[in-house]
């Protein structure tokens, strides 16, 4: 009996210490008042500011939601920023100090001093592209040395991946996915097929050259069969080994680094790439990318377990965009033309014009469900400054039936007819608003409605690409 009581007491003490620990993390709120204040109507929005602790940030739409900008802003309260999936298909834009930076592989935290940026195991790394990106940033005055870490387990993107990506797209003709042609699909394909090469291989030059030779030969056979040019092994080998030598100082076991950082109470910010509807499982398959862009990818792509995550932030535009092919139920030609005429919505990676449409609450509500989003950052509110009335898709109609979640099948989704509600526009500029009360009432109502329909608290509203154009609620 005494033994049982003792055991229970020990269990209780363990439980208390555990609860104590997690509460400690949860009460670490932002105290920096320089980010604007809540407004009387703030009760409709988040009651607390985004707590940093360990936060996963995901795109809640089809990518390009403005994740880079929000990451850059949130980085003030983070210590470590980690990418967990995707590759240099991503293009995250940060406008700062009169300069525009577009980051593809390096986490968006790199522009802030004293932060550590990690490229996790789930990212597919084109070493040549990474070396170029490091070079470009350094030339722009950004310090990159011990503040960048690259996982030794990350898979490599090789020239044959890019060539196969391009050939597959060509052969699909009108049915193409509209990929970024960065070789992302074939690289993840090799990873799943267990035939990929990794950063750790690149760190062992003799082993790498041997593996590359066999893989290059095999892929050249595929390329020739597709009618494409074969890839010269010697050149690839030379260039990759040179890139590997440049990257060597950054390569480490990032799982251990992240665990130690968490142990020391550091705040980790997980930077999602792409968006929920480009997810290989939950997106508009096959018009998707090849990684898990949703919350699970942040865990498998870094080796951080779910019980170390405190917070999930979803980023979404005040309207919808998509670049590449695939269904986009709320697509609207007039809205696309308007936004393009303002010089907005051109892809950060490929420069392609993004397709634009009305805000799709069916999609974002589903994104909240999949990711467990508790707080929202709404970007590009200023994109709606001249639009009146504004439409919001609140349901889909398919074969006479109303749907409240997107169907799994891309053809069915393409056949869905949006059910809209309309709200009045505000027809004035919002881009200099510093707090919620400075937004026109119609804009506040619109933001409130997007939060209600999406099912999460709105914590941030962005009214321009720059850091200062951010309203914290
Ligand atoms: P990401 O891939 O999610 O990081 O987004 P991108 O950088 O590809 O695309 C978002 C675009 O919107 C970029 O050009 C940003 O500079 C821009 N942007 C982000 N937030 C805002 C905003 O609130 N207003 C305006 N006008 N532009 C914004
Ligand atoms: P960020 O991180 C928007 C799209 C491509 C294509 C599909 C598959 O900037 O939000 P891929 O090259 O990945 O095989 O292409 O996914 N795509 C993106 N669209 N933003 C992105 O990244 C994207 N990364 C890939 O246009 O439709
Ligand atoms: Mg982008």
Coordinates of C-alpha atoms in Angstrom, one line a residue, residues 9-318:
X9 CA 2.8 10.7 -5.3
X10 CA 5.8 10.4 -7.6
X11 CA 3.4 10.2 -10.6
X12 CA 1.5 13.3 -9.3
X13 CA 4.8 15.2 -8.8
X14 CA 5.9 14.3 -12.3
X15 CA 2.5 15.4 -13.6
X16 CA 2.8 18.7 -11.7
X17 CA 6.3 19.4 -13.0
X18 CA 5.0 18.6 -16.6
X19 CA 2.0 20.9 -16.3
X20 CA 4.2 23.5 -14.7
X21 CA 6.6 23.4 -17.7
X22 CA 3.9 23.6 -20.3
X23 CA 2.2 26.4 -18.5
X24 CA 5.5 28.3 -18.4
X25 CA 5.6 28.1 -22.1
X26 CA 2.0 29.1 -22.6
X27 CA 2.2 32.3 -20.5
X28 CA 5.1 33.7 -22.4
X29 CA 3.1 36.4 -24.2
X30 CA 4.3 39.2 -26.4
X31 CA 4.9 42.2 -24.3
X32 CA 6.4 44.4 -27.0
X33 CA 3.9 47.3 -27.3
X34 CA 5.5 48.8 -30.3
X35 CA 3.3 46.6 -32.5
X36 CA 0.1 48.6 -32.2
X37 CA -2.7 48.1 -29.7
X38 CA -5.9 46.3 -29.6
X39 CA -8.9 48.4 -30.4
X40 CA -12.3 48.6 -28.6
X41 CA -13.7 46.2 -31.2
X42 CA -10.7 43.9 -30.6
X43 CA -13.0 41.6 -28.6
X44 CA -14.1 40.1 -31.9
X45 CA -10.5 39.1 -32.6
X46 CA -7.7 37.4 -30.7
X47 CA -7.8 38.2 -27.0
X48 CA -4.1 37.6 -26.7
X49 CA -1.2 38.4 -29.0
X50 CA 0.5 35.5 -30.8
X51 CA 2.7 33.9 -28.1
X52 CA 5.9 32.8 -29.6
X53 CA 7.0 29.7 -27.8
X54 CA 7.2 27.0 -30.5
X55 CA 5.0 28.1 -33.4
X56 CA 4.2 26.4 -36.7
X57 CA 3.3 28.8 -39.4
X58 CA 1.4 27.3 -42.4
X59 CA -0.1 28.7 -45.6
X60 CA -3.9 28.3 -45.4
X61 CA -4.5 28.6 -49.2
X62 CA -2.6 27.7 -52.4
X63 CA 0.8 29.2 -51.4
X64 CA 2.1 32.8 -51.7
X65 CA -0.1 33.9 -48.8
X66 CA 2.5 36.3 -47.6
X67 CA 4.2 33.8 -45.2
X68 CA 7.7 35.4 -45.7
X69 CA 6.5 38.8 -44.6
X70 CA 4.7 37.4 -41.5
X71 CA 7.7 35.1 -40.6
X72 CA 10.0 38.1 -40.8
X73 CA 7.7 40.1 -38.5
X74 CA 7.3 37.2 -36.0
X75 CA 11.0 36.5 -36.1
X76 CA 11.5 39.4 -33.6
X77 CA 10.3 37.0 -30.9
X78 CA 11.8 33.8 -32.2
X79 CA 15.3 32.5 -31.7
X80 CA 15.4 29.8 -34.3
X81 CA 13.5 29.7 -37.7
X82 CA 13.3 26.3 -39.4
X83 CA 12.2 25.2 -42.9
X84 CA 10.8 21.7 -42.9
X85 CA 9.6 20.9 -46.4
X86 CA 9.6 22.0 -50.0
X87 CA 12.7 23.3 -51.7
X88 CA 13.5 26.2 -54.0
X89 CA 10.1 26.0 -55.5
X90 CA 9.2 28.4 -52.6
X91 CA 9.6 32.1 -53.0
X92 CA 9.1 34.1 -49.8
X93 CA 9.2 37.9 -50.2
X94 CA 10.5 40.3 -47.6
X95 CA 10.5 44.0 -48.2
X96 CA 12.8 45.8 -45.8
X97 CA 15.0 48.9 -45.8
X98 CA 14.0 49.8 -49.4
X99 CA 15.1 46.4 -50.6
X100 CA 13.1 43.4 -51.7
X101 CA 14.5 40.0 -50.7
X102 CA 13.1 36.8 -52.2
X103 CA 14.1 33.7 -50.2
X104 CA 13.8 30.2 -51.7
X105 CA 15.6 27.8 -49.5
X106 CA 16.9 29.9 -46.6
X107 CA 14.4 30.6 -43.9
X108 CA 13.0 34.1 -43.9
X109 CA 14.5 34.8 -40.4
X110 CA 17.9 35.2 -42.0
X111 CA 17.5 39.0 -42.3
X112 CA 17.3 39.5 -38.6
X113 CA 20.5 39.5 -36.6
X114 CA 21.1 37.0 -33.8
X115 CA 18.6 34.4 -35.2
X116 CA 19.6 30.9 -36.2
X117 CA 18.0 29.6 -39.5
X118 CA 17.7 25.8 -40.0
X119 CA 17.0 23.9 -43.2
X120 CA 15.5 20.7 -41.8
X121 CA 15.7 17.1 -43.0
X122 CA 12.3 17.3 -44.8
X123 CA 13.5 20.0 -47.3
X124 CA 14.9 18.9 -50.7
X125 CA 18.0 20.9 -51.3
X126 CA 19.5 21.9 -54.6
X127 CA 23.1 22.6 -53.3
X128 CA 23.9 24.8 -56.3
X129 CA 20.8 26.9 -55.7
X130 CA 21.6 27.1 -52.0
X131 CA 25.1 28.3 -52.6
X132 CA 23.8 30.9 -55.0
X133 CA 21.2 32.1 -52.5
X134 CA 23.9 32.4 -49.8
X135 CA 26.1 34.4 -52.2
X136 CA 23.2 36.7 -53.2
X137 CA 22.3 37.4 -49.6
X138 CA 25.9 38.0 -48.6
X139 CA 26.3 40.5 -51.5
X140 CA 23.2 42.3 -50.2
X141 CA 25.0 42.6 -46.9
X142 CA 23.3 39.8 -45.0
X143 CA 25.7 37.9 -42.6
X144 CA 25.6 34.2 -43.1
X145 CA 27.9 32.0 -41.1
X146 CA 27.0 30.2 -37.9
X147 CA 23.4 31.5 -38.2
X148 CA 22.6 28.9 -40.9
X149 CA 22.4 25.1 -40.3
X150 CA 21.6 22.4 -42.9
X151 CA 20.4 19.0 -42.0
X152 CA 22.7 16.1 -43.1
X153 CA 19.5 14.1 -43.7
X154 CA 18.0 16.5 -46.3
X155 CA 17.6 15.0 -49.8
X156 CA 19.4 16.5 -52.8
X157 CA 17.8 17.9 -55.9
X158 CA 20.0 16.9 -58.8
X159 CA 20.0 18.1 -62.4
X160 CA 18.3 14.9 -63.6
X161 CA 15.3 15.7 -61.3
X162 CA 14.9 19.1 -62.9
X163 CA 15.2 17.6 -66.4
X164 CA 12.6 14.9 -65.6
X165 CA 10.3 17.5 -64.0
X166 CA 10.4 19.5 -67.3
X167 CA 10.0 16.5 -69.5
X168 CA 7.0 15.2 -67.5
X169 CA 5.3 18.5 -67.8
X170 CA 6.0 18.8 -71.5
X171 CA 4.5 15.3 -72.1
X172 CA 1.4 16.1 -70.1
X173 CA 0.6 19.0 -72.5
X174 CA -2.6 20.7 -71.4
X175 CA -2.9 18.4 -68.4
X176 CA 0.4 19.7 -67.0
X177 CA 0.6 20.6 -63.3
X178 CA 2.4 23.9 -63.9
X179 CA 5.3 23.0 -61.7
X180 CA 8.1 25.4 -60.9
X181 CA 10.4 23.0 -62.8
X182 CA 12.8 23.0 -59.9
X183 CA 12.9 19.2 -59.8
X184 CA 10.9 19.0 -56.6
X185 CA 8.5 16.2 -57.6
X186 CA 11.2 13.8 -58.9
X187 CA 13.5 14.5 -55.9
X188 CA 10.7 13.6 -53.4
X189 CA 9.9 10.7 -55.7
X190 CA 13.5 9.3 -55.3
X191 CA 13.2 9.9 -51.5
X192 CA 10.1 7.8 -51.3
X193 CA 11.5 5.2 -53.6
X194 CA 14.6 5.0 -51.4
X195 CA 16.9 5.9 -54.2
X196 CA 17.7 9.5 -53.3
X197 CA 21.0 11.1 -52.5
X198 CA 21.3 13.1 -49.3
X199 CA 23.5 15.9 -47.9
X200 CA 25.3 13.3 -45.9
X201 CA 26.4 11.6 -49.2
X202 CA 27.6 15.0 -50.5
X203 CA 29.7 15.3 -47.4
X204 CA 31.6 12.1 -48.4
X205 CA 33.0 13.0 -51.8
X206 CA 34.1 9.5 -52.9
X207 CA 30.9 7.9 -51.9
X208 CA 28.9 10.7 -53.5
X209 CA 30.6 10.4 -56.8
X210 CA 30.1 6.7 -56.9
X211 CA 26.4 7.0 -56.1
X212 CA 25.9 9.9 -58.4
X213 CA 27.5 8.0 -61.3
X214 CA 25.0 5.1 -61.0
X215 CA 22.0 7.4 -60.5
X216 CA 23.0 9.7 -63.4
X217 CA 23.4 6.7 -65.7
X218 CA 20.0 5.3 -64.7
X219 CA 18.3 8.7 -65.1
X220 CA 20.0 9.4 -68.4
X221 CA 18.3 6.2 -69.8
X222 CA 14.9 7.7 -68.7
X223 CA 15.8 11.1 -70.2
X224 CA 16.8 9.5 -73.5
X225 CA 13.6 7.5 -73.6
X226 CA 11.7 10.8 -73.1
X227 CA 13.6 12.3 -76.0
X228 CA 15.7 14.6 -73.8
X229 CA 19.4 15.3 -73.7
X230 CA 21.5 13.2 -71.3
X231 CA 23.2 14.9 -68.4
X232 CA 27.0 15.0 -68.2
X233 CA 28.1 13.1 -65.1
X234 CA 31.6 14.7 -64.8
X235 CA 30.2 18.2 -64.8
X236 CA 27.5 17.5 -62.3
X237 CA 30.0 15.7 -60.1
X238 CA 32.5 18.6 -60.2
X239 CA 29.8 21.3 -59.5
X240 CA 28.1 19.4 -56.7
X241 CA 31.3 18.6 -55.0
X242 CA 32.3 22.2 -55.1
X243 CA 28.9 23.2 -53.7
X244 CA 29.3 20.5 -51.0
X245 CA 32.6 22.0 -49.9
X246 CA 31.0 25.4 -49.6
X247 CA 28.1 24.0 -47.6
X248 CA 30.2 21.8 -45.3
X249 CA 30.5 24.3 -42.4
X250 CA 26.7 24.6 -42.3
X251 CA 25.9 20.8 -42.2
X252 CA 25.0 19.2 -39.0
X253 CA 22.5 17.0 -37.2
X254 CA 19.7 19.6 -37.0
X255 CA 17.4 17.3 -35.0
X256 CA 19.9 17.4 -32.1
X257 CA 20.4 21.1 -32.5
X258 CA 16.6 21.8 -32.4
X259 CA 16.1 19.6 -29.3
X260 CA 18.9 21.3 -27.5
X261 CA 17.5 24.7 -28.4
X262 CA 14.1 23.7 -27.1
X263 CA 15.6 22.3 -23.9
X264 CA 17.3 25.7 -23.4
X265 CA 13.9 27.4 -23.7
X266 CA 14.5 28.9 -27.1
X267 CA 11.5 29.8 -29.3
X268 CA 11.3 27.9 -32.5
X269 CA 9.3 29.3 -35.5
X270 CA 8.5 26.7 -38.2
X271 CA 8.3 28.4 -41.6
X272 CA 5.8 26.6 -43.8
X273 CA 6.4 26.7 -47.6
X274 CA 3.6 26.4 -50.2
X275 CA 0.1 26.1 -48.8
X276 CA -2.5 23.7 -47.5
X277 CA -4.1 23.0 -50.9
X278 CA -0.8 22.2 -52.5
X279 CA -0.2 19.5 -49.8
X280 CA 0.5 16.0 -51.3
X281 CA -2.3 14.5 -49.1
X282 CA -4.8 17.3 -48.6
X283 CA -4.3 19.4 -51.6
X284 CA -6.0 19.4 -55.0
X285 CA -4.2 16.2 -56.1
X286 CA -2.6 15.8 -58.6
X287 CA -2.2 19.6 -58.9
X288 CA -0.1 19.8 -55.8
X289 CA 3.5 19.9 -54.7
X290 CA 5.2 16.7 -53.5
X291 CA 5.5 17.4 -49.8
X292 CA 3.3 17.8 -46.7
X293 CA 2.8 21.5 -46.6
X294 CA 0.4 21.1 -43.7
X295 CA 1.3 21.0 -40.0
X296 CA 2.5 17.3 -40.0
X297 CA 5.2 18.2 -42.4
X298 CA 6.7 20.6 -39.9
X299 CA 7.2 17.7 -37.5
X300 CA 8.5 14.9 -39.8
X301 CA 10.6 17.5 -41.6
X302 CA 12.5 18.6 -38.5
X303 CA 12.3 15.7 -36.0
X304 CA 10.5 17.9 -33.4
X305 CA 7.7 15.9 -31.7
X306 CA 4.1 17.3 -31.5
X307 CA 4.2 17.7 -27.8
X308 CA 6.8 20.5 -28.2
X309 CA 4.5 22.6 -30.3
X310 CA 2.6 25.4 -28.6
X311 CA 1.0 27.3 -31.3
X312 CA -0.2 27.1 -34.9
X313 CA -0.6 30.2 -37.1
X314 CA -2.3 30.1 -40.4
X315 CA -1.5 32.8 -43.0
X316 CA -4.1 33.7 -45.6
X317 CA -4.7 36.5 -48.1
X318 CA -7.8 38.5 -47.9

